[in-house]
Every structure is written in C-alpha cells, then in structure tokens.
Amino acid sequence: MAISEMRRVTVLGHIHRMAQVVEAIHALGIMDIIEFGEGMPDDERSGLVVPDEVEKRATELDSIIADLGHALEFLAVRRRVAEGMLENFTGSRIYLTEAEWQSETTNPWDKARQIHAQAHTIEGAIAEAAEAINRLQTSINILEPWRNLDSPVESIEPSKHVVAMLATADVRMYRASLESAQEQVPGLAWQVISEGREKAHLLLAYPASQGEAGASAIAAVGLDRVSLDQFRGLPAHILEDLKAQLKTVETRRAEMEADVDALARLRPTIYALYDYFVNEKAKLDIVHSFGGTKRTFAVEGWVQATHMERLRGTLQALADDIVVLDRPPLDDEVPPVELTNSRLLEPFEVVTKTMGLPQPGTLDPSPYLGPFFLVFFGLAMTDAVYGIFIAAVALWLKRKTRQPNSKFLNLVFMAGLTTVAVGALLGGWLGDLPARLFGIRTAILFDPMESPMSFLILSFALGIVQILFGICLKAYQNIRTGQWLAAIYDQVFWLTFIIGLGLALGGGALGPGGAAVAAVAKYVAIASAIGLVATQGRHHRNPLMRLGSGVLSLYNITGYMSDVISYARLFGLGFTSTVLAFVLNDLMLKPAGIPIIGPVIAVIGLAFSHLFNILINIIGAYVHSCRLQFIEFFGKFFESGGRRFVPFGFSAKYVDIDRSTV
C-alpha cells in the first residue's frame, strides 16, 4: 500500500551482447530505461555509436510498419469493422493466446510483404476501376442529350458551303432568339435534338456565304457551342458502346470486393504483424538511449526493488561478461513512481492517477480514499437495484472484454456493491416501488424523502471525517520524514482547533453531559488557536510579521468550512436520484390499471425510465465522488508531480496476448 521502492540500475556488457540484453529487458518488461548519463554534464557523457546496420534495419522497419498501417487504413475505408457501444468502449483490439501470437508472427517479413503487395494490387485495381467508371460515366452524361442526333458527330463541322455546329441554349428563350436571327441570316436552320429543364440541345446550320454576318447573329442569340471532337460515330451507337464498357468495368469492380473480403479476413494477422514490427522497432530505437564505446555498451534505468534480482538473474544468465549494478536513488535524483497495492485496493489507483501521480517519498492516497469514494458513490446513487445493475454490467464487461483484472471495471463493480448497501440502508429499491406495490417500507437507517435533513447532516459528517483524516495523513507524512514540529504546529493544532470549535458550538446537542463537553472543548479550541497564532508565522523573522501571520492564519477556518459545505453535493445528487425515481414510479404505474396491456406498459416503462435514471446519475456520482477526493481530500496532504514508471517492454495497439496459455 505504497509507492514502490526504486533502484537505479546500470547494465554493462560487450557490444556483441547488446542485442541479447535488449531482447531480454524487453521480454521482462520491468526496467524503465532512461538516457545514459541523465543528470551528468554533456561533456562527461559517452553516447553509444549506433552501428549503420541498426539504422538501416530501423529504416526497413519504418517502411514495413507504414505499409501495414496503409493496409489497415485501406480496410478501414473498404471494410469498416462494425463497432457498437462495447467496441467504442474497449477499442478495436483482438485477443490471442501465446500460441496464436507465435503462429501469426512466424515468418513476419514474408507475410508482411505479401499482405502489402496484395493490398497495393487491390487498391490500385479499385482506383483504376473507379477512374474508368468516372470517365465512362462522364462521357455518357455528355452524350446522352445528343442521343437522337442522326449524323456522326465528326460530320458536324464547317464545310465549304455550310457552317454546321452543335450548341446549347436557354430552353425558355432560344426559339424566339433563333427566329429573330433567321431574319438576319437567310438559310439559317436548326434542329432540336433534346430539351432539358434548363437547356436545349441544338444542331444549327447556315450557308457559309453568310460569313461574319452569320457568326455575329449566332453569337447574339447567346448559344454555347459544344464540341464532341473526342467521339466518333452516331451518339446512339457510341452510348451503347460506352454503357457496355461501363457494365464490364462495374462487373470487374464488383468482383474485386471478393479480393477485399479475402484481405479483410487477414485483419487479425495484420494487427499482429503491425504490433510485432512496432515492438521490433522499439528495440532498435532504445539503443539511442545507451552509452558506450565501439566495444562496450551501457544502459541505465529504474527497476522496482522487488524485481531487482529477477533482472539481475536473467541478464547474467546470458553471459558472464554482463554486469548489473544497482543502487538507491541519490538525493538529487527523482525516480519514477509506480503504485503498489493489494488486489483489493488496486482499483482506487484509477482515481489517484486521474489527478496525477504522487511525488516519490510521499503518500499514495489510493488506499485512503477508497472507502470514502465508494460510500460517496453509493450516497449519490441511493438505490440498491441501481447498484445491482451497475455491478452486473461491470462483471459482464470484464468477461466480454477479457479484462478480469481491469482496475476501472473492478472499481465500478465495487461501487455497485456499495450502492446496494447504501440503497438498502436508505430504503431505495427502484425508488419507493416496494411501498407502492406491497406497502413495505424498506428504509433501515432513514428515508431520504422523509428525512432530508438527516441526509444532509450525514453528508456533512462524512465530509468532516474525511477532511480531518486528510489532516492526519499530512501529520503522518511529516512525522515519517522527521518533521515532528511541523506535524504539531500545522496539523495537530488545526485538528484540535477544528474539533474543539465544533464541539464548543454544537456539543450541547449531545445530550446529558453535552454542556460539559462543550465547556472543555471551548478551552481546547482557545488553546489551539493560541498555538496557531504563535506558530503559523514562524517563517517570518520579524516578530510583528510573525504575530500578524499567525492571527491571519485563523481565517483559514473559513476554508475548512467551505470544504465541508462542498459535501452537500452528495445530498443534492442522492436526493435528486431518489426524487426522480419516485416521480418515474408515479408516472409509469398509472397505466397499470388498463386491462391486459396495462401491466405490460407499466413494466416496460419502469424498466426504461429507471435505466434512464441510472445513466444520467452514474456519471454525476462518479465525477463528483472523484472531485471530493481531488479538491477537498487531496488538498490536505497530496503532493502531485510524480513521473509515471514506464518499463521498456511489449506494447501493442491492436493485440492483447493471454500469456497464461504458455
């Protein structure tokens, strides 16, 4: 239940052992490799001279990774995987046993090149077919209005005696315009080949002897001359030929879908190969972090102390000339942070990591926030049936996604179970449904609808407990690091002041003896206030500044009061969930009296309405439970800023491997 102890590790060896060492470290996945000589002056570092063959190999790997990535992009467009809500939640990943992984990555280069060639060929053929279809369709669209032209298109051109042309004109105006032009150009004739909604397609001719007069008159009409020089023959015949070609190309294009399907069936193999080559590339890239000479290499990093002997034994078993040195971090070194908790407490690391990792040497808040987070979540939901549903969905997702150890899903499962307990205590079983149907009142502690003030007081009480606990944790942290006086001045005095002030103001409500408790608490609060005034300005040398800072520090009590008030959000969320459940029951049970169909409508309505209530409240319950940890609780002791421990090892974008099947 703490931050893992880290050891600074240096591995030394002959250069010809480097590949073996990299492979072993990658397989172990327990060493966070850092830049060699990190923290040393640049002129004292001795960077490894990376051999040319390593750089060449890295370039080849980049190329094959890009090829496989392109194949996946092609399939993403042509054969998109149908993704439902579950896939959107988990991502597009495949699950392989160790044997399946080994099978998929056997002869990886040959498989990858074959897949790339196959994808490239299919993509090229599809692109070529698409271009041909587009070209043919464009030609058909151009010629279709001229289908009824009974002369070969190449014959429509000026001759010695006649000027002939094809043109389009505004369908609403061309007749009047041409009739007017006909008066100016004797012998002008035209034929309407077709009319559309906006354009008329015309064949025009006039005597060549009209010369410029004819051309000017035609221009005045506003015709758009059309050229079909790219075609030969009658438009009807050309169209038949083009449509036959289009049908052939479309048939061939449809047949290519079978090739795409065949490639799509290789998607798991492509996923495996992609992740395989990415990891192979990582093994080459990591050597740029090494130090060494032409004959030796050195690699530095961090390893959890509990894994140190495993690393040493594995590497030294490779060869006698491999040296593994380790030491604790120096005072000026900041090791990475890895949280280590029991299986029961691991899920709460999800909440901690949302805020950031603690600094090395400080407290991991995960085990301390756990009970509070669960209770707060339960109070925000306030319904046992909702909790059963949440826990069941979490279990189903763990099985469906093959992630039995998912910290997030385990957290949701535990939150669901806590919601069951809280709901049972507060009488929430689909709101007040048992009372409506059977007249049973199920609240054990109190009913939020009947005693909202009790609910609010409970929320405040839990807030006070968590805030005081946070102060205690800070005191423990100071004591652990030898800062006893800081623990007394900055935490103990505040603890006694807050508790004393609270009991002095409210101790009389404790019943018999409450007045005596309040009297004692008043003096405790006064003594604590004097202690705070005397110590909170101790960082000032000037006595007046020291006294002034001490007096002003008492104003911080308003901050603690504000923190406590923040816990009213638990009351707000829980009460809203309860009220909405009551209203939904009232609305959905109204049709129940209708013969035959009424009960069916009521059951369906209740199911969907309460599902809606769960969905709109679960996000608020999670977010606000986290917020109370981050702001009100963590603010009392948490020191963020730790760097995540990232061991060099297998990393995959698409594949999850079940190593237990080895």
XYZ file of C-alpha atoms in Angstrom, residues 157-612:
456
model
C -18.234 20.775 -88.708
C -17.899 23.759 -91.060
C -17.517 22.921 -94.759
C -17.027 24.891 -97.967
C -20.734 25.522 -98.389
C -22.338 25.055 -94.938
C -21.405 26.049 -91.399
C -22.773 23.353 -89.028
C -22.423 23.248 -85.267
C -23.788 21.790 -82.044
C -24.835 24.174 -79.306
C -26.906 24.585 -76.162
C -29.245 27.441 -75.349
C -31.643 28.596 -72.652
C -34.718 26.436 -73.109
C -37.057 29.375 -72.440
C -35.644 31.835 -74.968
C -33.895 30.055 -77.809
C -36.858 29.770 -80.213
C -37.631 33.473 -80.295
C -33.947 34.342 -80.499
C -33.285 31.958 -83.377
C -36.361 33.131 -85.278
C -35.055 36.678 -84.936
C -31.612 35.585 -86.127
C -33.215 33.752 -89.047
C -34.488 37.070 -90.363
C -30.913 38.370 -90.409
C -29.305 35.191 -91.780
C -31.261 33.741 -94.673
C -30.888 29.972 -94.796
C -30.334 29.559 -91.047
C -31.826 26.269 -89.907
C -31.835 24.380 -86.650
C -32.939 21.080 -85.220
C -33.839 20.441 -81.574
C -32.033 17.275 -80.547
C -33.362 17.319 -76.964
C -34.707 19.651 -74.322
C -33.983 19.539 -70.621
C -35.306 21.594 -67.726
C -32.854 24.415 -68.405
C -31.011 23.731 -71.656
C -31.994 22.911 -75.198
C -29.502 20.924 -77.299
C -29.460 22.107 -80.889
C -27.976 21.331 -84.293
C -27.591 24.529 -86.316
C -26.536 25.236 -89.900
C -26.358 28.251 -92.149
C -24.801 28.970 -95.561
C -21.089 29.593 -95.453
C -21.681 32.539 -97.729
C -23.193 34.427 -94.790
C -19.696 34.619 -93.282
C -19.284 37.124 -90.457
C -22.933 38.128 -90.529
C -23.964 34.582 -89.727
C -21.415 34.203 -86.948
C -22.461 37.533 -85.387
C -26.132 36.661 -85.492
C -25.499 33.276 -83.867
C -23.356 34.907 -81.181
C -26.123 37.405 -80.430
C -28.507 34.546 -79.701
C -26.367 33.526 -76.668
C -25.624 29.969 -77.706
C -22.915 27.879 -76.053
C -21.082 25.965 -78.734
C -20.486 22.274 -77.937
C -17.542 20.210 -79.177
C -17.736 16.420 -79.341
C -14.372 16.021 -81.049
C -13.403 13.189 -78.675
C -16.149 10.959 -80.112
C -16.611 9.254 -83.480
C -19.888 7.898 -84.868
C -23.554 8.211 -84.092
C -24.225 9.228 -80.458
C -26.723 6.371 -80.003
C -24.112 3.813 -81.096
C -21.398 5.452 -79.029
C -23.669 5.408 -75.967
C -24.394 1.711 -76.390
C -20.666 1.008 -76.551
C -19.895 3.230 -73.533
C -22.621 1.614 -71.426
C -21.361 -1.835 -72.357
C -17.866 -0.790 -71.258
C -19.297 0.687 -68.045
C -21.135 -2.535 -67.259
C -17.953 -4.547 -67.836
C -15.911 -2.290 -65.555
C -18.601 -2.301 -62.853
C -18.754 -6.095 -63.017
C -14.994 -6.274 -62.664
C -15.168 -3.752 -59.802
C -17.792 -5.860 -58.022
C -15.579 -8.934 -58.390
C -12.813 -7.030 -56.623
C -14.953 -6.990 -53.464
C -14.159 -10.677 -53.058
C -10.463 -9.747 -53.025
C -11.168 -7.078 -50.410
C -13.060 -9.654 -48.324
C -10.089 -12.009 -48.551
C -7.777 -9.239 -47.360
C -10.208 -8.306 -44.575
C -10.056 -11.879 -43.283
C -6.340 -11.279 -42.749
C -7.034 -8.336 -40.440
C -6.039 -10.267 -37.262
C -2.753 -11.212 -38.930
C -2.166 -7.597 -39.972
C -2.877 -6.441 -36.421
C -0.420 -8.950 -35.001
C 2.278 -8.141 -37.559
C 1.852 -4.405 -37.033
C 2.337 -4.707 -33.267
C 5.197 -7.160 -33.776
C 7.135 -4.784 -36.014
C 6.398 -1.773 -33.788
C 7.999 -3.652 -30.904
C 10.940 -4.697 -33.068
C 11.419 -1.043 -33.997
C 11.258 -0.063 -30.315
C 14.117 -2.472 -29.601
C 16.265 -0.633 -32.138
C 15.194 2.860 -31.092
C 16.002 2.239 -27.440
C 19.724 1.841 -28.157
C 19.888 5.581 -28.850
C 19.479 5.972 -25.079
C 22.510 3.772 -24.394
C 26.030 4.850 -23.620
C 29.222 3.074 -24.522
C 32.199 2.817 -26.813
C 32.959 0.909 -30.007
C 33.357 -2.282 -27.959
C 31.070 -1.828 -24.968
C 27.602 -0.605 -24.158
C 25.930 0.715 -21.029
C 22.230 1.090 -20.298
C 20.705 2.869 -17.308
C 17.240 2.883 -15.871
C 14.971 2.278 -12.921
C 13.665 -1.023 -11.589
C 11.359 -1.756 -8.678
C 13.405 -3.136 -5.803
C 11.221 -6.249 -5.680
C 12.157 -7.067 -9.306
C 15.875 -6.371 -8.989
C 17.031 -9.942 -8.505
C 14.851 -11.139 -11.366
C 16.524 -8.648 -13.708
C 19.993 -9.486 -12.459
C 19.477 -13.229 -12.749
C 18.018 -13.044 -16.263
C 20.768 -10.802 -17.669
C 23.697 -12.506 -16.005
C 22.405 -15.861 -17.237
C 23.004 -14.629 -20.802
C 26.777 -14.352 -20.363
C 29.389 -13.981 -17.644
C 30.650 -10.675 -19.048
C 27.354 -8.842 -18.465
C 27.497 -6.690 -15.334
C 24.407 -5.443 -13.491
C 24.891 -2.664 -10.921
C 22.189 -1.133 -8.764
C 21.892 1.462 -6.015
C 19.221 3.548 -4.278
C 18.427 6.948 -5.800
C 20.680 9.834 -4.833
C 19.301 12.899 -3.097
C 19.201 14.909 -6.325
C 17.621 12.106 -8.373
C 13.875 11.813 -8.875
C 12.868 8.211 -9.584
C 9.669 7.354 -11.439
C 6.575 6.402 -9.484
C 4.791 3.059 -9.524
C 1.885 2.464 -7.161
C 1.851 -0.924 -5.449
C -1.337 -2.013 -3.713
C -3.183 -5.209 -2.919
C -5.738 -6.597 -5.367
C -8.482 -5.140 -3.189
C -7.047 -1.615 -3.253
C -5.653 -1.526 -6.809
C -8.910 -0.206 -8.351
C -8.610 3.048 -6.408
C -5.382 3.820 -8.265
C -7.672 4.809 -11.147
C -8.916 7.770 -9.110
C -5.419 8.739 -7.971
C -3.938 8.622 -11.476
C -6.724 10.830 -12.784
C -5.294 13.578 -10.589
C -1.668 12.663 -11.248
C 0.934 10.552 -9.521
C 2.330 11.464 -6.101
C 5.909 12.591 -5.788
C 8.473 9.973 -4.754
C 8.745 9.635 -0.996
C 5.212 10.887 -0.327
C 1.982 9.026 0.374
C -0.004 7.067 -2.166
C -3.582 8.229 -1.477
C -5.203 5.235 -3.199
C -5.813 3.057 -0.113
C -7.006 6.020 1.954
C -9.538 7.412 -0.498
C -11.126 4.024 -1.272
C -13.787 3.737 1.454
C -14.783 7.385 1.064
C -15.094 7.146 -2.715
C -17.302 4.060 -2.506
C -19.598 5.495 0.162
C -19.872 8.803 -1.685
C -20.748 6.999 -4.917
C -23.381 4.963 -3.106
C -24.916 8.038 -1.499
C -25.080 9.766 -4.884
C -26.996 6.808 -6.390
C -29.041 5.823 -3.281
C -30.726 2.787 -4.820
C -29.902 -0.866 -4.218
C -31.323 -2.083 -7.536
C -29.255 0.519 -9.357
C -26.215 -0.860 -7.564
C -27.066 -4.424 -8.598
C -27.371 -3.270 -12.207
C -24.041 -1.385 -12.109
C -22.195 -4.339 -10.555
C -23.721 -6.772 -13.058
C -22.746 -4.591 -16.027
C -19.186 -4.312 -14.687
C -18.940 -8.105 -14.369
C -20.335 -8.561 -17.880
C -17.838 -6.066 -19.333
C -14.956 -7.792 -17.553
C -15.920 -11.072 -19.188
C -16.797 -9.574 -22.574
C -13.576 -7.583 -22.863
C -11.463 -10.379 -21.360
C -10.126 -7.952 -18.781
C -10.763 -9.678 -15.441
C -8.113 -7.505 -13.783
C -9.286 -4.179 -15.214
C -8.828 -1.686 -12.395
C -11.543 0.601 -13.723
C -14.132 -2.164 -14.104
C -13.243 -3.523 -10.667
C -13.746 -0.018 -9.278
C -17.166 0.204 -10.929
C -18.059 -3.255 -9.593
C -17.107 -2.274 -6.038
C -19.016 0.992 -6.393
C -22.048 -1.017 -7.482
C -21.849 -3.271 -4.426
C -21.519 -0.264 -2.130
C -24.541 1.293 -3.814
C -26.501 -1.868 -2.974
C -25.573 -1.496 0.702
C -26.300 2.242 0.841
C -29.558 1.786 -1.064
C -30.659 -0.913 1.360
C -29.905 1.340 4.348
C -31.837 4.249 2.833
C -34.716 2.137 1.504
C -34.035 2.657 -2.192
C -35.284 -0.300 -4.233
C -36.235 1.262 -7.564
C -37.243 4.273 -5.525
C -40.327 3.533 -3.432
C -41.576 0.697 -5.636
C -41.910 -1.882 -2.788
C -44.047 0.584 -0.804
C -46.264 1.297 -3.806
C -46.738 -2.348 -4.778
C -46.698 -4.158 -1.433
C -46.933 -1.453 1.229
C -43.459 -2.382 2.534
C -41.261 0.377 3.971
C -37.677 -0.752 3.462
C -35.539 2.061 4.926
C -33.220 0.808 7.682
C -31.318 3.993 8.558
C -33.697 6.715 7.331
C -35.785 7.572 4.289
C -34.227 10.500 2.340
C -37.687 11.663 1.243
C -38.995 11.809 4.799
C -35.775 12.959 6.487
C -33.830 15.111 4.020
C -32.137 16.951 6.892
C -30.710 13.665 8.175
C -29.315 13.020 4.703
C -27.695 16.473 4.618
C -26.218 16.049 8.107
C -24.825 12.650 7.118
C -23.153 14.235 4.075
C -21.584 16.963 6.220
C -20.465 14.426 8.841
C -18.711 12.304 6.237
C -17.050 15.436 4.888
C -15.772 16.419 8.324
C -14.392 12.925 8.896
C -12.583 12.878 5.537
C -11.124 16.360 5.970
C -9.829 15.539 9.462
C -8.444 12.268 8.140
C -6.624 14.171 5.395
C -5.018 16.418 8.007
C -3.975 13.314 9.966
C -2.344 11.872 6.849
C -0.325 15.048 6.388
C 0.773 14.828 10.015
C 1.806 11.206 9.475
C 3.754 12.218 6.386
C 5.609 14.919 8.314
C 6.371 12.543 11.183
C 7.590 9.900 8.745
C 10.080 12.376 7.290
C 11.222 13.555 10.721
C 9.307 16.854 10.730
C 7.741 16.411 14.160
C 7.330 20.092 14.923
C 5.651 20.740 11.563
C 3.204 17.934 12.345
C 2.347 19.528 15.692
C 2.208 23.138 14.513
C 0.498 22.631 11.145
C -1.715 19.609 11.713
C -2.237 18.776 15.395
C -3.125 22.368 16.315
C -5.588 22.549 13.421
C -7.113 19.191 14.341
C -7.687 20.200 17.944
C -8.885 23.673 16.914
C -11.451 22.342 14.408
C -12.698 19.577 16.706
C -12.720 21.863 19.753
C -14.543 24.644 17.935
C -17.100 22.210 16.533
C -17.821 20.653 19.929
C -17.885 24.046 21.636
C -20.578 25.221 19.234
C -22.561 22.013 18.966
C -21.627 19.956 21.994
C -24.803 20.944 23.795
C -26.770 18.803 21.345
C -25.007 15.659 22.540
C -27.493 15.111 25.351
C -26.586 14.599 29.013
C -23.052 15.762 29.604
C -23.025 17.717 26.378
C -22.644 21.025 28.172
C -19.541 19.772 29.981
C -18.074 18.549 26.708
C -18.759 21.939 25.132
C -17.084 23.732 28.037
C -13.929 21.612 27.792
C -13.924 21.895 24.008
C -14.046 25.691 24.248
C -10.765 25.764 26.170
C -9.213 23.240 23.786
C -10.183 25.473 20.862
C -8.783 28.563 22.584
C -5.513 26.809 23.417
C -5.235 25.519 19.846
C -5.933 28.990 18.452
C -3.150 30.396 20.631
C -0.852 27.666 19.345
C -1.730 28.511 15.731
C -1.182 32.238 16.285
C 2.191 31.501 17.844
C 3.435 29.091 15.153
C 1.815 29.772 11.777
C 4.023 32.793 11.106
C 7.241 31.103 12.193
C 8.822 31.516 8.761
C 8.972 35.316 9.326
C 11.950 36.805 11.179
C 10.134 39.993 12.130
C 8.152 39.361 15.370
C 5.290 41.621 14.260
C 5.036 39.839 10.898
C 5.172 36.524 12.707
C 2.324 37.531 15.016
C 0.282 39.034 12.173
C 0.634 35.918 10.029
C -0.364 33.769 12.973
C -3.505 35.780 13.620
C -4.454 35.829 9.942
C -3.975 32.064 9.727
C -7.107 31.614 11.839
C -9.064 32.880 8.840
C -8.270 29.540 7.194
C -11.092 28.078 9.252
C -13.420 29.502 6.592
C -11.630 27.344 4.029
C -12.326 24.245 6.091
C -15.967 25.295 6.451
C -16.177 25.762 2.679
C -14.707 22.289 2.196
C -17.344 20.782 4.478
C -20.139 22.582 2.634
C -18.854 21.057 -0.628
C -20.017 17.679 0.639
C -23.600 18.907 0.339
C -23.290 17.803 -3.294
C -23.719 14.218 -2.029
C -27.080 15.192 -0.597
C -28.005 17.004 -3.813
C -27.088 14.087 -6.073
C -28.649 11.419 -3.870
C -31.818 13.360 -3.216
C -32.225 14.107 -6.938
C -31.808 10.432 -7.796
C -34.385 9.475 -5.161
C -36.936 12.110 -6.170
C -36.608 11.232 -9.845
C -37.130 7.542 -9.027
C -40.307 8.438 -7.087
C -41.634 10.563 -9.956
C -40.857 7.867 -12.524
C -42.703 5.276 -10.445
C -45.702 7.576 -10.178
C -45.821 8.161 -13.937
C -45.113 4.623 -15.104
C -47.567 2.896 -12.758
C -50.541 4.959 -13.944
C -51.241 2.721 -16.995
C -51.066 -0.428 -14.817
C -54.853 -0.418 -14.317
C -55.589 -0.805 -18.027
C -56.790 -4.393 -18.645
C -54.301 -6.828 -20.209
C -51.905 -4.334 -21.793
C -51.619 -2.006 -18.785
C -49.215 -4.109 -16.696
C -47.012 -4.707 -19.757
C -46.797 -0.969 -20.441
C -46.025 -0.310 -16.774
C -43.222 -2.893 -16.605
C -41.603 -1.681 -19.839
C -41.976 1.939 -18.758
C -40.437 1.252 -15.354
C -37.508 -0.615 -16.902
C -36.616 2.089 -19.410
C -37.270 5.033 -17.107
C -35.108 3.638 -14.309
C -32.390 2.761 -16.822
C -32.510 6.408 -17.879
